Structure formats: C-alpha cells, structure tokens
mmCIF file of C-alpha atoms and ligand atoms in Angstrom:
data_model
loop_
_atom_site.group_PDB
_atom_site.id
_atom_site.type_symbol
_atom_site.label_atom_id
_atom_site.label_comp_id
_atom_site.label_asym_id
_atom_site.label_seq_id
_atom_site.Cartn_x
_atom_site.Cartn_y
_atom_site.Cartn_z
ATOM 1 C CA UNK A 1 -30.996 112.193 -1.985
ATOM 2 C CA UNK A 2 -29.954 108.456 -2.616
ATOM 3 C CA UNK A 3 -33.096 107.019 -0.930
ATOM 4 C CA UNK A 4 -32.188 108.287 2.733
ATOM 5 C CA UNK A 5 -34.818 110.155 4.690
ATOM 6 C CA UNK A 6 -33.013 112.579 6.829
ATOM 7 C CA UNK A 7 -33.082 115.572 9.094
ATOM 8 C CA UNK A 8 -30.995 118.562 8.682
ATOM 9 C CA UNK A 9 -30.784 121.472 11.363
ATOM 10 C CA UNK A 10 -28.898 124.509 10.275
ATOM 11 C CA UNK A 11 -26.170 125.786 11.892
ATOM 12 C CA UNK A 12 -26.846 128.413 14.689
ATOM 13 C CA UNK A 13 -23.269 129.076 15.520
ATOM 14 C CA UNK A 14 -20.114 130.143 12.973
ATOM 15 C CA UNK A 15 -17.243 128.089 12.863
ATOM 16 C CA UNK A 16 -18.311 124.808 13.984
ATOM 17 C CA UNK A 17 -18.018 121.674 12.230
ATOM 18 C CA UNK A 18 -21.169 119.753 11.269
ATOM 19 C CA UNK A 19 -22.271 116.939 12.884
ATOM 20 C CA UNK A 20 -23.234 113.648 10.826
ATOM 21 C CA UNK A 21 -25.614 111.469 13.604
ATOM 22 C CA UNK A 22 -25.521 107.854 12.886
ATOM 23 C CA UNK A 23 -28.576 106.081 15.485
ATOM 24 C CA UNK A 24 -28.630 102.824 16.845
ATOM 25 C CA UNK A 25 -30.853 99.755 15.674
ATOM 26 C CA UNK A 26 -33.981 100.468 15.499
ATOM 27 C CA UNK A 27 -33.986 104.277 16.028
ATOM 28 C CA UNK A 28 -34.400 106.943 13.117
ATOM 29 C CA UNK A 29 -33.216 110.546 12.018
ATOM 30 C CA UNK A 30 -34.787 111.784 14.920
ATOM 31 C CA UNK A 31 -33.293 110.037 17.667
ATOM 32 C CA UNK A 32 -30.138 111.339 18.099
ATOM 33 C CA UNK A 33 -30.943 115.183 17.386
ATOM 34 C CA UNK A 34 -31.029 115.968 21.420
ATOM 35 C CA UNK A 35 -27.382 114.088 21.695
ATOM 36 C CA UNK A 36 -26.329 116.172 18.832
ATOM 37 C CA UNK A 37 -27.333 119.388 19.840
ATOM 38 C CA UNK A 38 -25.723 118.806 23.722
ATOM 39 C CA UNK A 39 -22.680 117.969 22.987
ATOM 40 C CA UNK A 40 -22.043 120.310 19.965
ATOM 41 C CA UNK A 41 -24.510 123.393 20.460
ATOM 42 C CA UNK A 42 -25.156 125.516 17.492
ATOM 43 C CA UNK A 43 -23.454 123.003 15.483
ATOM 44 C CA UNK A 44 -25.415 122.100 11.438
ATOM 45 C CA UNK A 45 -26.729 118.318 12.203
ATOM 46 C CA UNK A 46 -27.043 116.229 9.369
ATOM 47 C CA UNK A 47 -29.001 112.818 10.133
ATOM 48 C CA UNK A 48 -29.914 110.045 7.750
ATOM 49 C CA UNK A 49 -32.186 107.201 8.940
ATOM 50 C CA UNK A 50 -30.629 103.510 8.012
ATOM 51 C CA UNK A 51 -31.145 102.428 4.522
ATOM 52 C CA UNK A 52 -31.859 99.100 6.076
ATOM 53 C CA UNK A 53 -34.681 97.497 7.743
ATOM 54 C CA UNK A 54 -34.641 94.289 10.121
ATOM 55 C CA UNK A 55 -37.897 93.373 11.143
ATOM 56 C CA UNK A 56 -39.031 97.042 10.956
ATOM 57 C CA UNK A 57 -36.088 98.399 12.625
ATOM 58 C CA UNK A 58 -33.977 101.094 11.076
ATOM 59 C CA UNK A 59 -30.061 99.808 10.985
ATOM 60 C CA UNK A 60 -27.243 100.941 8.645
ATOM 61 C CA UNK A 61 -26.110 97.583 7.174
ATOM 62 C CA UNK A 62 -27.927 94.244 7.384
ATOM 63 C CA UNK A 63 -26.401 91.814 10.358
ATOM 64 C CA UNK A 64 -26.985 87.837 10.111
ATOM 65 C CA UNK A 65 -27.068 88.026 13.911
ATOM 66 C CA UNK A 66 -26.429 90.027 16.846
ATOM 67 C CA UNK A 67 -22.569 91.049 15.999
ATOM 68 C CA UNK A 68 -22.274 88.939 12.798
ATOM 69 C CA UNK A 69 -22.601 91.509 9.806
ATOM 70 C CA UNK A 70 -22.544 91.275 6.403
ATOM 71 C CA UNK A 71 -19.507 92.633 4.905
ATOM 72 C CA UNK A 72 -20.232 93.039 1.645
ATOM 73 C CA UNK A 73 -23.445 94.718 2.187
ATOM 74 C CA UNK A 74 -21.423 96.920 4.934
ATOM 75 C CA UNK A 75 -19.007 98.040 1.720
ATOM 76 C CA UNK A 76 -21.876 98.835 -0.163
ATOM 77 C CA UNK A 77 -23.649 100.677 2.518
ATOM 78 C CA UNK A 78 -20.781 103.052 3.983
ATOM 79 C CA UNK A 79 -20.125 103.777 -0.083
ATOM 80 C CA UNK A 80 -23.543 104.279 -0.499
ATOM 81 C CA UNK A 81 -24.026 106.684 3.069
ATOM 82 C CA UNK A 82 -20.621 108.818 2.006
ATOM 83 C CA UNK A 83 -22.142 109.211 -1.164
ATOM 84 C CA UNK A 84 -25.467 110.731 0.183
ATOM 85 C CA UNK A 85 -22.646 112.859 2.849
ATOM 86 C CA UNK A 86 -20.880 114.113 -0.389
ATOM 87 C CA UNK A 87 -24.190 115.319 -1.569
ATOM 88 C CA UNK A 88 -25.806 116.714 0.948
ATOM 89 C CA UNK A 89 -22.650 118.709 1.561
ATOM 90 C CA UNK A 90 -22.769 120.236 -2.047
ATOM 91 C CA UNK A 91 -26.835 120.843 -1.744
ATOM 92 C CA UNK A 92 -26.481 122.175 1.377
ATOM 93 C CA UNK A 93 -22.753 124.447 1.184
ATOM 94 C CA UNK A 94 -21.767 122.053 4.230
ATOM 95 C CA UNK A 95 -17.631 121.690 5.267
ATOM 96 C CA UNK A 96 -17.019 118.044 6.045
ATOM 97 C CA UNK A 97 -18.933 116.588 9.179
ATOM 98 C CA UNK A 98 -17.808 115.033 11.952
ATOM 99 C CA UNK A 99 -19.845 111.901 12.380
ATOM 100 C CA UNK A 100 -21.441 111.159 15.915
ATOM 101 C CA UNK A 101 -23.018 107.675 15.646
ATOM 102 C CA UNK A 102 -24.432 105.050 18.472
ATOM 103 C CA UNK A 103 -23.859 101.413 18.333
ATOM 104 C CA UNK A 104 -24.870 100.272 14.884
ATOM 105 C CA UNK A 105 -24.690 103.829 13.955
ATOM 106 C CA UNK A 106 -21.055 104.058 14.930
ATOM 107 C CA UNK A 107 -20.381 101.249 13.247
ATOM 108 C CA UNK A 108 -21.094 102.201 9.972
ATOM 109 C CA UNK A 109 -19.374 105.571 11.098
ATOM 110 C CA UNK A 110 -16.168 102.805 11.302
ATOM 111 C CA UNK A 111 -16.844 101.245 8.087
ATOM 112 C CA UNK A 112 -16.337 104.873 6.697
ATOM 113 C CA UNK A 113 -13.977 105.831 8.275
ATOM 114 C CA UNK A 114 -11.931 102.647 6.706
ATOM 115 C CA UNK A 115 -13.306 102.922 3.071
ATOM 116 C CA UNK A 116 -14.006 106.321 2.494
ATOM 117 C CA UNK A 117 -12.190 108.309 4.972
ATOM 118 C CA UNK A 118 -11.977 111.686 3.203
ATOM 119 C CA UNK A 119 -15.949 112.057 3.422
ATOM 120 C CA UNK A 120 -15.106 112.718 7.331
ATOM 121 C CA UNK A 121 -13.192 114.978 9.336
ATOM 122 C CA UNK A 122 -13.354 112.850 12.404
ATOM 123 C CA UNK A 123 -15.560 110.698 14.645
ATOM 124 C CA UNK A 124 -17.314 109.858 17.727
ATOM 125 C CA UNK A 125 -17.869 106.304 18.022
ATOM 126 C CA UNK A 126 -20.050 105.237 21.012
ATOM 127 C CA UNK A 127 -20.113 101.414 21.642
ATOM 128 C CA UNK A 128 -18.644 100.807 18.332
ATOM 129 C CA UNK A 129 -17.346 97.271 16.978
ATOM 130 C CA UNK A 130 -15.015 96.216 13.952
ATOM 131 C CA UNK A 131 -17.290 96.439 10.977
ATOM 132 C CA UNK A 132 -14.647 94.696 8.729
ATOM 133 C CA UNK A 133 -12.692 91.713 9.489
ATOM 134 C CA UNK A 134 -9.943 92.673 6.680
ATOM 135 C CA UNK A 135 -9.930 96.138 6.376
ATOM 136 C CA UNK A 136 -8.118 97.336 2.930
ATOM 137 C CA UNK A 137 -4.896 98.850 3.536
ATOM 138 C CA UNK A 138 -4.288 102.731 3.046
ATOM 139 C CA UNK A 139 -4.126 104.100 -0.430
ATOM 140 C CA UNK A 140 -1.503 106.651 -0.505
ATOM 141 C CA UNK A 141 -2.921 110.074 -0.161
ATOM 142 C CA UNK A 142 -5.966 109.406 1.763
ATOM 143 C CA UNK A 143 -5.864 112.104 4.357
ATOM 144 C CA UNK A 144 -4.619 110.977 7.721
ATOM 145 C CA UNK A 145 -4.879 111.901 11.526
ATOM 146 C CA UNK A 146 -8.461 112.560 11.789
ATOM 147 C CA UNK A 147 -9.482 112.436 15.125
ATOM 148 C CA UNK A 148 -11.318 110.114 16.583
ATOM 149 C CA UNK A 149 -13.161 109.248 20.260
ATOM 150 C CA UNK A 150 -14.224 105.510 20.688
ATOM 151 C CA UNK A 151 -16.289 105.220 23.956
ATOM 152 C CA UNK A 152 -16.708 101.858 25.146
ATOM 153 C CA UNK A 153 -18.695 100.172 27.440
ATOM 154 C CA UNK A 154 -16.289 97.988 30.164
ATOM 155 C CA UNK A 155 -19.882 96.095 30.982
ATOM 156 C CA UNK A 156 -21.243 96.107 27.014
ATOM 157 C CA UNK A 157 -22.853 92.819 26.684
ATOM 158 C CA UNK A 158 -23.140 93.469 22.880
ATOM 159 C CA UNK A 159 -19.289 94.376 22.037
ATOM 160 C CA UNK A 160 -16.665 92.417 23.461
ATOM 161 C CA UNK A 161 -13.696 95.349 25.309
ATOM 162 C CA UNK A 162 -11.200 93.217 22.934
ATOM 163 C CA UNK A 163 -13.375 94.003 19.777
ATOM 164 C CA UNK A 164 -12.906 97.560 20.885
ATOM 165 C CA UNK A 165 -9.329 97.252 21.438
ATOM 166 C CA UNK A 166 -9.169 95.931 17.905
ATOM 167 C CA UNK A 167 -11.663 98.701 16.438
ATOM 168 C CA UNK A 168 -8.776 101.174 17.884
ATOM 169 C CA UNK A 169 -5.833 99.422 16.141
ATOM 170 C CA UNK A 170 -7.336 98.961 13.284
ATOM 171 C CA UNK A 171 -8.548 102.310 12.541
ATOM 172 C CA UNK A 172 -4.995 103.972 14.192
ATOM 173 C CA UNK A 173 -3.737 101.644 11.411
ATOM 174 C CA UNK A 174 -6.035 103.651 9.287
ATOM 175 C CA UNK A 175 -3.903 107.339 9.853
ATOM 176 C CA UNK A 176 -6.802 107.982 12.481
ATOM 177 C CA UNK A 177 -5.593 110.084 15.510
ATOM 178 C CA UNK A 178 -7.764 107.416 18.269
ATOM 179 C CA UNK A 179 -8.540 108.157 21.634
ATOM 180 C CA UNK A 180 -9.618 105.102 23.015
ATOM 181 C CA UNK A 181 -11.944 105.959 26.767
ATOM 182 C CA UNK A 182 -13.498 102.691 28.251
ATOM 183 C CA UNK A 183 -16.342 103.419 30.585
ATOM 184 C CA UNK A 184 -18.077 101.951 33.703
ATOM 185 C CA UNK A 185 -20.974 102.012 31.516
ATOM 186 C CA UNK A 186 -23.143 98.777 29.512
ATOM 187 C CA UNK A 187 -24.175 98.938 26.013
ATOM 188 C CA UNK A 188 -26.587 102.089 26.680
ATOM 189 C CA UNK A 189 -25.316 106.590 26.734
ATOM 190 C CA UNK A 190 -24.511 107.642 29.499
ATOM 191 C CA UNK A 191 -23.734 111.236 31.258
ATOM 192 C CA UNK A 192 -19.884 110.411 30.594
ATOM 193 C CA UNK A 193 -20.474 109.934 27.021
ATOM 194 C CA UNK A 194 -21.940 113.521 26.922
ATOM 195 C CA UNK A 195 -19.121 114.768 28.621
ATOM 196 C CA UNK A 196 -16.653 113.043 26.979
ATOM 197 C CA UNK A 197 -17.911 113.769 23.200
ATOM 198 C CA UNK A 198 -18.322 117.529 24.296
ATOM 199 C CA UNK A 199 -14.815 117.431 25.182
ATOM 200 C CA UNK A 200 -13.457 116.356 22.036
ATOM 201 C CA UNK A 201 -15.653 118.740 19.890
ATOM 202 C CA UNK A 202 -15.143 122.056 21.794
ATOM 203 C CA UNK A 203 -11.330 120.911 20.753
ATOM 204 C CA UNK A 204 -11.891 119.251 16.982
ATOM 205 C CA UNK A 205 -15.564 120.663 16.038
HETATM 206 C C1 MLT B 301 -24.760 96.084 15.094
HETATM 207 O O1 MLT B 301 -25.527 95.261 14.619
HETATM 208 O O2 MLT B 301 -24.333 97.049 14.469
HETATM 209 C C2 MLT B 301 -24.349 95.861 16.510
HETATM 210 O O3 MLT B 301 -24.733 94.591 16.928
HETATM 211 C C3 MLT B 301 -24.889 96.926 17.393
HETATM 212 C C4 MLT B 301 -26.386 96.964 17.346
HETATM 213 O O4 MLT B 301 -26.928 97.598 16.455
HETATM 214 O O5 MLT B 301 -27.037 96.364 18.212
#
C-alpha cells in the first residue's frame, strides 16, 4: 500500500508485539529481517523499503548532505510511513509495532515518534540523530510513556554523542519513557546492540 515495497513475516509466537524494521541508507526490506528475528524471535516483522532514493540508495527522507535533512520532506515522509503502518495493521489484523530501525532508519523511526506517536508502541533507535530541529510540542492526549532504547555509538563518526543527548531530551520531552545506552561501538551493529534490543523487548515486546 502507499507506494512502499515491503516484507511481512507472520508471527510464529502469541503475544508478542510486532516489529516495524526501519534499514539504513542504502539497504532495503530485506536487510534488517535477520536483526529482527534475533532480537525478537517469533515476533510478526513488518518492513518497508525507503520511499526515497539517493543515487540509487534506498533512504527514508531525502538529506542535502551527510546529517543535513530536509525537514519538510521528513514531515511528509514519517506522515506518509505511519500512514502505510496504519494500513498494513488493518490489512493484516496487526496490534501496534514496535519500530526497530538503523541509522537513517531510526531516524525516521524519531520523526514518528515526534509527529505521529500513536502509530507506535515504542522504539529501538540504533545510531539515531534529531530528525527535527523544532519539534511541535505535545497535543494533549497523544499517548505518553512509550518506551524507547536509543543506542549510540561513543566513536559514531556520522552522529555527534551531543546530537544523541539531544535526540533523548527531545523525545523524553515527547512523553517517551528513553533509555539512553552509549556504546564503545562506531556508526556500524554490533553484538551489544543485539543484546541490548533483546533486552528491552523480552520486557516491552
Ligand atoms: C541520515 O541521513 O539519516 C543519517 O545521516 C544516517 C545515514 O543514513 O547515514
């Protein structure tokens, strides 16, 4: 629906909250399948490919360089990506997801999580960044205190730790319930990631 190719892998286990995987420039609905299914086994996966391309590369929202985005086309594309969520969930008889997105794919997760929150019931945000300078303040009633991981990279050459930082405030600002976990780690997964984000969803999946 809405123009995104995607990959959807029925649950194999009751009770377990969806997954919505978000890859990283240049990847596709494929890529993050094997994360998905580690760190949340038996859990439905739900994974759209990026709407946009950049020189052939697969991202979420266009960029006008490395770690200078384009807001407004960010707005339209989280609106447009919880849209296609909100779909898929009635096509498919799926409860909310939790979305588990990788660098530009946690980004957009971000973006979502600030515009349209109720499309989510929490998030894993590896090496994300603020997507939104000026996030809009809170309506009343948007659901609060979903939970959310952001694992960072201490040695990221792409996000700076105080972008991070900021990320965490801003989306704590949000009603998000943030654990913030910086890692000896560079822009790239690592084995603590896995750990880490199968931590959080044996408690919130
Ligand atoms: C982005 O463009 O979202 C960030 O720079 C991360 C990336 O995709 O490299």
């Amino acid at each position: 629906p809405l123009g995104h190719h995607a990959r959807f892998v029925p649950a194999t286990a009751d009770g377990l909250a969806p997954l919505l995987a978000l890859h990283g420039t240049g990847g596709d609905e494929n890529d993050l399948l094997p994360l998905a299914a580690m760190v949340a086994p038996g859990a439905a996966i739900l994974s759209p490919r990026g709407a946009v391309l950049e020189n052939g590369m697969p991202r979420f929202f266009r960029r006008l360089a490395e770690g200078v985005f384009d807001e407004a086309d960010i707005v339209r594309r989280a609106n447009d990506l919880a849209d296609f969520v909100e779909e898929s969930r009635s096509t498919l008889g799926l409860a909310r997801p939790i979305a588990l997105g990788f660098s530009n794919g946690a980004n957009i997760a971000a973006a979502m999580l600030l515009l349209r929150p109720e499309v989510l019931a929490g998030a894993i945000l590896i090496r994300a960044m603020v997507p939104l300078k000026e996030p809009p303040s809170r309506a009343d009633g948007t659901p609060a205190d979903r939970p959310v991981l952001i694992l960072s990279g201490a040695m990221d050459p792409i996000v700076p730790s105080d972008n991070a930082a900021r990320l965490a405030r801003q989306l704590a600002l949000a009603g998000a319930a943030v654990t913030h976990e910086i890692l000896p780690a560079g822009h790239g997964l690592t084995q603590a990631d896995i750990g880490l984000a199968t931590s959080f969803l044996r408690e919130h999946g």
